[in-house]
Amino acid sequence: MLSKKAIIRLTTLLAIITWMVLVFGDLSIVFSTTHNLKPGIGREVPPIMLSLFILSLFVFYKYRIEKAESINFVDLLWKVFVTGLITTIVSLFFRLFLNLLGSTKLAENVMFLDFIYLSNLGLISAFLISTFIVWKRLILYQKSKFLLTAWQIFEYSLLFSLLYNVLPIPAVQNLEEYYSALLVLMGIFLSANMKWVAYLNFKQKWKSILLIALAMFYLGYFTFTLFNLADDIGESTTQFTDFRNNVFILALIAFIFIYALFSLLVILFNLPTSSVFEQKLEEVVNFQRLSQSIQTEQNEERVYDILLESAVSTVFADAGWIEIIRPGENNQFYTHGISVKEIQNIKQHISDNNVRGILDQSSDKTINLNKYLSTLKGSRFRSILAFPIYVKNQQLGTLALLKDVSDGFNKEMTKIIDTFTNQAGISIENFRLLSEALENERYKEELKIAKRVQSSLLPKELDHDGDYDLVAFSEAADEVGGDYYDTYRVSRSKIALIISDVSGKGTSAAFHMSQMKGIFHSFAQLDLSPKDFLEKANKALSQCLDKASFITTSYFVINSETKTVEFARAGHCPTLFYDTQLKKGTYFQNKGLGLGILRNGEFGNYIQTNAFQYKTGDIVVLYTDGVTEAKNFQGEEFGYERLQKFIERVSDLSVQEIQQKLINELYEFTGTKSIDDDYTTLIIKFN
């Protein structure tokens, strides 16, 4: 079997030979027809050589670009730019030489014009095919089976069109226009696939716009040049290799232009959202820093620094401070962009004006209080946002953020900062619990407090819809655990659900569980597909999970408008689905790899997305392995089959009754309520 380098060398040699034969054959025919001589070479030779030349270029670029390991989108567009630049420079050299000849006989010689024309035809063929291969990689990014099949049909249809030039069959040639139109329509359909654009940051999008615009310029230049040269040659003879009769080249020009135009428009329309998406990523990173602080930092002061830095950068505040209450001592301040004297002036001004809802707890943090700051002489700030930091239900301190413009904070910002302060409180509390555990024997008693804090991370009420009822139950084997479930309303008709199980048990699992909550709430609001959500979650968690930890997850999106459920799993227990029509329960066996196991760009290859249409009476059971692996006194596991038969037996009951009976069934099977692992269930029944 030939190596990649050998194939590239072979196709390069074949391309050179076929182009030389094409030039020789076409010039011979042009010379013969213009001098009324019988051609010494068959008229079918140039079209055949052109087809072989195109095929050799196709194989060359297929191994040079398509088989390359790099998947950087800007690098791929750079290849298009470089190829277009080189071919355009060579073409411009020919044009300059032709212009220097002026109106001399050589400049008007049809054979000389034909040589210039064929040279440009070879150059544009190289540019078109290299760009076609790049477009292929972009279109097939995150490909589905249907998209791959559609592309293969389009690609083979393009290659088949090369036969038009070598088959002098009138019946075949009469279908040329219809075949060309079909290829263009297929190209338009495939041009709608632009998932790669969403993964470009703001800077990369501007680079892509420039590179695509230049590619369109190259395409326009070559097309204009070839049409002009073909018209000039056509005035003397029609017996030459006219690209205007080549379905492959014309269809390829149309496809490359259409996809370039679509890409340009999509990137331009996505520019305004780039900064928002990057801001969301920064929110996730900041939340992770707070979550990690319990494990990476040596003292509470560093947690306060991280909280202040994260809060200021996330809401673009001009200044901020954290005031830590020290009973019997002077309060301690952590500041950013403001002095302690300025802080005291602001606090005194607020107290003198008896303003409520700023530095004390309030239900609405976006209330218009600008008039109070505007009356403070010498102050450069006009907006203030503050949240108390609680540990063990007692206020530890206050986080305050300032802006130098009026109405500088909105409700979305308040929700983000509220989450940050809650997480900081949890991190500080857990930090203190761990410190105390090392010093005395009250470890378990203190962890019970952490359990109550952690339970607050689980939703007290689940988002629901008239189309279905859902209920959840979770119990940790130790004081704190690593099981997590939640819901998030993406839109009026869409709800996202998640269930996760952190490897291991106890405090480390609980910490990672809190990280998973932050990631879920940050990414669920972006309305991502289940696969995209898991890919981004894996990328985010890869930066904070220790090498020995991973998280299994199932992520569902229920659309009550279309009555469909789309889901994917990352190494989690297979979902149990009860079909009310078949009166039978089955397990979805779609593949998936746990989050944090594979920490590179290949993770998405191991995620499979499934979807189904739900009916009234259908039941979906999500659970962690603590349910199926629960053992009785004989060491026998509860198992998948017993769970399946149980659901089939109680399918007519309400979702609340199903859950209660399942819990009772587990306790009865194990003979105890103290199961060895964390166990969680999330049951959905469609109305």
XYZ file of N, CA and C in Angstrom, residues 122-280:
477
model
N -5.453 25.747 -15.800
C -4.779 24.865 -14.845
C -4.680 25.492 -13.464
N -4.411 26.806 -13.427
C -4.303 27.496 -12.140
C -5.631 27.535 -11.402
N -6.705 27.879 -12.121
C -8.011 27.962 -11.446
C -8.480 26.577 -11.031
N -8.113 25.534 -11.789
C -8.484 24.169 -11.396
C -7.838 23.812 -10.062
N -6.558 24.179 -9.913
C -5.873 23.915 -8.642
C -6.520 24.685 -7.497
N -6.843 25.959 -7.749
C -7.475 26.778 -6.706
C -8.856 26.242 -6.343
N -9.648 25.892 -7.357
C -11.010 25.408 -7.117
C -11.006 24.105 -6.322
N -10.161 23.163 -6.704
C -10.175 21.857 -6.041
C -9.623 21.959 -4.622
N -8.567 22.757 -4.405
C -8.050 22.917 -3.034
C -9.088 23.576 -2.135
N -9.793 24.582 -2.679
C -10.846 25.247 -1.905
C -12.008 24.299 -1.641
N -12.337 23.468 -2.635
C -13.404 22.476 -2.483
C -13.095 21.527 -1.327
N -11.846 21.069 -1.201
C -11.468 20.152 -0.120
C -11.563 20.849 1.244
N -11.178 22.136 1.284
C -11.304 22.891 2.543
C -12.767 23.066 2.912
N -13.578 23.417 1.940
C -15.024 23.562 2.197
C -15.593 22.250 2.743
N -15.099 21.131 2.190
C -15.569 19.820 2.642
C -15.276 19.626 4.131
N -14.078 19.974 4.571
C -13.729 19.809 5.986
C -14.583 20.703 6.881
N -14.883 21.900 6.399
C -15.707 22.809 7.193
C -17.149 22.313 7.276
N -17.689 21.862 6.164
C -19.085 21.407 6.126
C -19.273 20.150 6.960
N -18.295 19.245 6.923
C -18.435 17.971 7.625
C -17.962 18.040 9.076
N -17.713 19.231 9.601
C -17.372 19.350 11.017
C -18.599 18.980 11.846
N -18.415 18.064 12.787
C -19.521 17.508 13.585
C -20.583 16.916 12.657
N -20.142 16.088 11.753
C -21.034 15.519 10.732
C -21.974 14.481 11.320
N -23.117 14.353 10.674
C -24.065 13.287 10.970
C -24.013 12.277 9.829
N -24.649 11.145 10.015
C -24.667 10.126 8.971
C -25.376 10.642 7.726
N -26.466 11.391 7.931
C -27.208 11.941 6.790
C -26.366 12.952 6.027
N -25.667 13.832 6.772
C -24.839 14.850 6.111
C -23.698 14.199 5.342
N -23.083 13.163 5.917
C -21.986 12.476 5.240
C -22.475 11.814 3.955
N -23.658 11.217 4.014
C -24.224 10.582 2.816
C -24.520 11.624 1.747
N -25.114 12.764 2.159
C -25.435 13.830 1.198
C -24.171 14.366 0.532
N -23.114 14.515 1.320
C -21.859 15.016 0.737
C -21.269 14.020 -0.257
N -21.299 12.742 0.100
C -20.754 11.729 -0.803
C -21.499 11.710 -2.131
N -22.820 11.861 -2.077
C -23.605 11.913 -3.317
C -23.186 13.120 -4.149
N -23.019 14.266 -3.496
C -22.612 15.488 -4.199
C -21.213 15.335 -4.802
N -20.286 14.788 -4.027
C -18.902 14.650 -4.500
C -18.817 13.687 -5.679
N -19.487 12.530 -5.569
C -19.457 11.561 -6.660
C -20.168 12.097 -7.901
N -21.227 12.883 -7.677
C -21.936 13.473 -8.814
C -21.046 14.472 -9.539
N -20.247 15.229 -8.791
C -19.302 16.168 -9.401
C -18.261 15.430 -10.242
N -17.686 14.376 -9.663
C -16.676 13.618 -10.388
C -17.267 12.926 -11.605
N -18.507 12.483 -11.474
C -19.168 11.829 -12.615
C -19.365 12.805 -13.768
N -19.505 14.106 -13.438
C -19.722 15.101 -14.494
C -18.518 15.233 -15.421
N -17.346 14.741 -14.994
C -16.174 14.781 -15.868
C -16.376 13.935 -17.121
N -17.309 12.984 -17.052
C -17.569 12.125 -18.207
C -18.246 12.876 -19.347
N -18.874 14.019 -19.028
C -19.540 14.786 -20.082
C -18.553 15.190 -21.179
N -17.312 15.444 -20.785
C -16.332 15.915 -21.761
C -15.717 14.795 -22.576
N -15.848 13.561 -22.094
C -15.207 12.440 -22.789
C -16.206 11.477 -23.415
N -17.493 11.737 -23.231
C -18.527 10.893 -23.845
C -19.288 11.712 -24.887
N -18.934 11.571 -26.161
C -19.621 12.342 -27.217
C -20.978 11.744 -27.571
N -21.816 11.558 -26.549
C -23.150 10.981 -26.768
C -24.165 12.110 -26.685
N -24.881 12.393 -27.760
C -25.843 13.519 -27.761
C -26.862 13.424 -26.643
N -27.333 12.205 -26.364
C -28.363 12.051 -25.318
C -27.833 12.482 -23.958
N -26.531 12.186 -23.718
C -25.916 12.582 -22.448
C -25.675 14.079 -22.409
N -25.178 14.630 -23.507
C -24.855 16.054 -23.551
C -26.094 16.932 -23.472
N -27.237 16.412 -23.906
C -28.476 17.199 -23.827
C -28.947 17.391 -22.385
N -28.451 16.552 -21.481
C -28.848 16.662 -20.068
C -27.911 17.572 -19.278
N -26.977 18.208 -19.975
C -25.940 18.989 -19.304
C -26.504 20.089 -18.424
N -27.460 20.861 -18.941
C -28.026 21.978 -18.178
C -28.764 21.485 -16.939
N -29.524 20.391 -17.096
C -30.273 19.867 -15.953
C -29.318 19.317 -14.886
N -28.265 18.654 -15.336
C -27.294 18.097 -14.396
C -26.560 19.209 -13.649
N -26.211 20.274 -14.387
C -25.544 21.411 -13.747
C -26.440 22.048 -12.697
N -27.717 22.215 -13.038
C -28.673 22.804 -12.092
C -28.810 21.930 -10.845
N -28.822 20.604 -11.037
C -28.927 19.686 -9.904
C -27.715 19.810 -8.979
N -26.520 19.915 -9.558
C -25.312 20.072 -8.749
C -25.339 21.372 -7.956
N -25.805 22.438 -8.582
C -25.877 23.728 -7.884
C -26.856 23.653 -6.710
N -28.011 23.004 -6.924
C -29.000 22.864 -5.848
C -28.435 22.045 -4.690
N -27.713 20.971 -5.004
C -27.086 20.163 -3.947
C -26.044 20.988 -3.197
N -25.301 21.823 -3.934
C -24.314 22.689 -3.290
C -24.956 23.685 -2.349
N -26.098 24.256 -2.752
C -26.819 25.210 -1.892
C -27.287 24.515 -0.620
N -27.801 23.281 -0.761
C -28.269 22.524 0.405
C -27.128 22.269 1.397
N -25.982 21.839 0.883
C -24.837 21.545 1.760
C -24.244 22.811 2.368
N -24.417 23.947 1.687
C -23.840 25.205 2.172
C -24.499 25.708 3.449
N -25.603 25.102 3.826
C -26.287 25.527 5.061
C -25.607 24.975 6.312
N -24.617 24.084 6.149
C -23.946 23.457 7.299
C -22.719 24.268 7.691
N -22.846 25.022 8.763
C -21.761 25.918 9.199
C -21.583 25.876 10.711
N -21.551 24.678 11.271
C -21.398 24.550 12.724
C -20.052 25.086 13.203
N -19.075 25.092 12.313
C -17.730 25.535 12.706
C -17.694 27.008 13.084
N -18.614 27.808 12.521
C -18.610 29.251 12.773
C -18.808 29.537 14.259
N -19.629 28.713 14.926
C -19.940 28.951 16.342
C -18.718 28.807 17.237
N -17.663 28.150 16.761
C -16.489 27.904 17.588
C -15.375 28.925 17.344
N -15.670 29.948 16.562
C -14.697 31.010 16.338
C -14.892 32.113 17.367
N -13.796 32.621 17.890
C -13.927 33.779 18.759
C -13.978 35.049 17.916
N -14.089 36.185 18.590
C -14.292 37.444 17.868
C -13.133 37.722 16.906
N -11.906 37.529 17.364
C -10.740 37.795 16.528
C -10.676 36.839 15.343
N -10.968 35.571 15.583
C -10.941 34.585 14.508
C -12.017 34.861 13.458
N -13.146 35.389 13.896
C -14.207 35.693 12.931
C -13.788 36.806 11.979
N -13.103 37.810 12.495
C -12.629 38.881 11.616
C -11.579 38.353 10.642
N -10.690 37.500 11.099
C -9.707 36.894 10.203
C -10.400 36.068 9.126
N -11.421 35.313 9.532
C -12.141 34.477 8.581
C -12.848 35.319 7.530
N -13.433 36.441 7.954
C -14.105 37.331 6.998
C -13.121 37.825 5.945
N -11.932 38.236 6.388
C -10.922 38.729 5.453
C -10.471 37.635 4.493
N -10.193 36.446 5.002
C -9.703 35.356 4.162
C -10.766 34.892 3.165
N -12.012 34.817 3.596
C -13.090 34.399 2.688
C -13.323 35.456 1.618
N -13.273 36.731 2.010
C -13.455 37.808 1.033
C -12.354 37.761 -0.034
N -11.122 37.482 0.389
C -10.024 37.371 -0.570
C -10.210 36.158 -1.478
N -10.720 35.052 -0.921
C -10.987 33.867 -1.740
C -12.033 34.179 -2.801
N -13.057 34.940 -2.435
C -14.084 35.341 -3.407
C -13.492 36.257 -4.476
N -12.537 37.108 -4.076
C -11.872 37.980 -5.054
C -11.076 37.144 -6.056
N -10.314 36.161 -5.537
C -9.554 35.286 -6.436
C -10.489 34.582 -7.418
N -11.595 34.077 -6.897
C -12.551 33.361 -7.741
C -13.099 34.272 -8.835
N -13.456 35.485 -8.459
C -13.976 36.442 -9.440
C -12.941 36.811 -10.485
N -11.696 36.987 -10.042
C -10.625 37.349 -10.983
C -10.409 36.246 -12.010
N -10.298 35.005 -11.534
C -10.057 33.895 -12.458
C -11.218 33.707 -13.428
N -12.425 33.801 -12.924
C -13.589 33.627 -13.787
C -13.616 34.704 -14.870
N -13.362 35.949 -14.482
C -13.336 37.057 -15.447
C -12.235 36.839 -16.491
N -11.046 36.434 -16.028
C -9.918 36.224 -16.942
C -10.202 35.110 -17.942
N -10.734 33.988 -17.440
C -10.998 32.863 -18.336
C -12.074 33.192 -19.366
N -13.108 33.889 -18.968
C -14.169 34.256 -19.910
C -13.614 35.182 -20.998
N -12.783 36.122 -20.621
C -12.198 37.036 -21.608
C -11.304 36.298 -22.598
N -10.435 35.420 -22.070
C -9.540 34.666 -22.946
C -10.313 33.720 -23.858
N -11.357 33.074 -23.307
C -12.167 32.168 -24.120
C -12.870 32.927 -25.243
N -13.353 34.141 -24.945
C -13.993 34.956 -25.992
C -12.991 35.337 -27.074
N -11.759 35.696 -26.677
C -10.729 36.081 -27.653
C -10.363 34.909 -28.561
N -10.213 33.723 -27.981
C -9.876 32.544 -28.788
C -11.050 32.149 -29.670
N -12.267 32.290 -29.117
C -13.462 31.906 -29.868
C -13.668 32.721 -31.127
N -13.072 33.903 -31.204
C -13.189 34.705 -32.420
C -12.433 34.083 -33.590
N -11.420 33.247 -33.287
C -10.608 32.625 -34.340
C -10.981 31.167 -34.578
N -11.353 30.463 -33.538
C -11.697 29.047 -33.688
C -12.569 28.609 -32.522
N -13.387 27.612 -32.780
C -14.220 27.015 -31.724
C -13.665 25.665 -31.292
N -12.621 25.234 -31.965
C -12.046 23.921 -31.676
C -10.943 24.038 -30.618
N -11.335 24.419 -29.421
C -10.392 24.458 -28.307
C -11.111 23.980 -27.048
N -10.348 23.730 -25.993
C -10.931 23.212 -24.745
C -11.627 24.349 -24.011
N -12.906 24.504 -24.268
C -13.681 25.616 -23.711
C -14.228 25.224 -22.338
N -13.755 25.908 -21.301
C -14.203 25.565 -19.940
C -15.685 25.850 -19.739
N -16.261 26.683 -20.588
C -17.682 27.019 -20.459
C -18.579 25.829 -20.774
N -17.986 24.787 -21.380
C -18.736 23.559 -21.642
C -18.416 22.464 -20.617
N -17.622 22.801 -19.610
C -17.213 21.825 -18.603
C -18.115 21.943 -17.369
N -18.977 20.952 -17.186
C -19.942 20.973 -16.074
C -19.224 20.982 -14.727
N -18.139 20.219 -14.618
C -17.415 20.120 -13.345
C -16.901 21.482 -12.897
N -16.198 22.189 -13.790
C -15.602 23.475 -13.418
C -16.670 24.512 -13.109
N -17.717 24.568 -13.935
C -18.778 25.561 -13.708
C -19.512 25.296 -12.402
N -19.820 24.007 -12.133
C -20.523 23.661 -10.882
C -19.642 23.963 -9.673
N -18.327 23.716 -9.816
C -17.414 23.974 -8.708
C -17.283 25.472 -8.439
N -17.242 26.287 -9.488
C -17.196 27.744 -9.310
C -18.439 28.217 -8.562
N -19.606 27.699 -8.982
C -20.862 28.101 -8.340
C -20.888 27.677 -6.867
N -20.484 26.425 -6.579
C -20.521 25.921 -5.199
C -19.574 26.698 -4.287
N -18.350 26.929 -4.759
C -17.372 27.643 -3.928
C -17.836 29.068 -3.659
N -18.417 29.717 -4.654
C -18.926 31.075 -4.446
C -20.092 31.082 -3.455
N -21.008 30.126 -3.608
C -22.193 30.079 -2.729
C -21.784 29.849 -1.276
N -20.880 28.859 -1.044
C -20.491 28.581 0.339
C -19.679 29.736 0.934
N -18.848 30.358 0.096
C -18.095 31.520 0.587
C -19.033 32.656 0.961
N -20.042 32.892 0.124
C -21.006 33.963 0.400
C -21.800 33.658 1.663
N -22.301 32.412 1.790
C -23.065 32.021 2.971
C -22.205 32.158 4.232
N -20.945 31.694 4.148
C -20.053 31.769 5.311
C -19.815 33.212 5.718
N -19.595 34.062 4.729
C -19.350 35.475 5.005
C -20.536 36.104 5.728
N -21.750 35.811 5.242
C -22.957 36.393 5.845
C -23.191 35.852 7.255
N -23.004 34.534 7.424
C -23.239 33.926 8.742
C -22.251 34.471 9.775
N -20.983 34.593 9.386
C -19.983 35.125 10.327
C -20.295 36.573 10.674
N -20.701 37.362 9.668
C -21.052 38.762 9.929
C -22.227 38.864 10.886
N -23.245 38.006 10.691
C -24.417 38.037 11.564
C -24.100 37.535 12.966
N -23.053 36.695 13.091
C -22.684 36.150 14.401
C -21.686 37.018 15.149
N -21.162 38.050 14.502
C -20.181 38.909 15.173
C -20.717 39.524 16.469
N -21.966 40.043 16.478
C -22.455 40.669 17.722
C -22.554 39.694 18.888
N -22.732 38.377 18.607
C -22.897 37.409 19.694
C -21.576 36.858 20.192
N -20.490 37.149 19.473
C -19.194 36.580 19.860
C -18.781 37.030 21.250
N -18.893 38.328 21.509
C -18.476 38.841 22.814
C -19.357 38.293 23.930
N -20.652 38.079 23.628
C -21.560 37.534 24.642
C -21.161 36.103 24.979
N -20.869 35.312 23.933
C -20.475 33.924 24.157
C -19.172 33.845 24.949
N -18.211 34.690 24.591
C -16.938 34.697 25.313
C -17.139 35.142 26.761
N -18.085 36.059 26.969
C -18.383 36.491 28.339
C -18.952 35.325 29.149
N -19.826 34.520 28.513
C -20.387 33.358 29.200
C -19.294 32.365 29.575
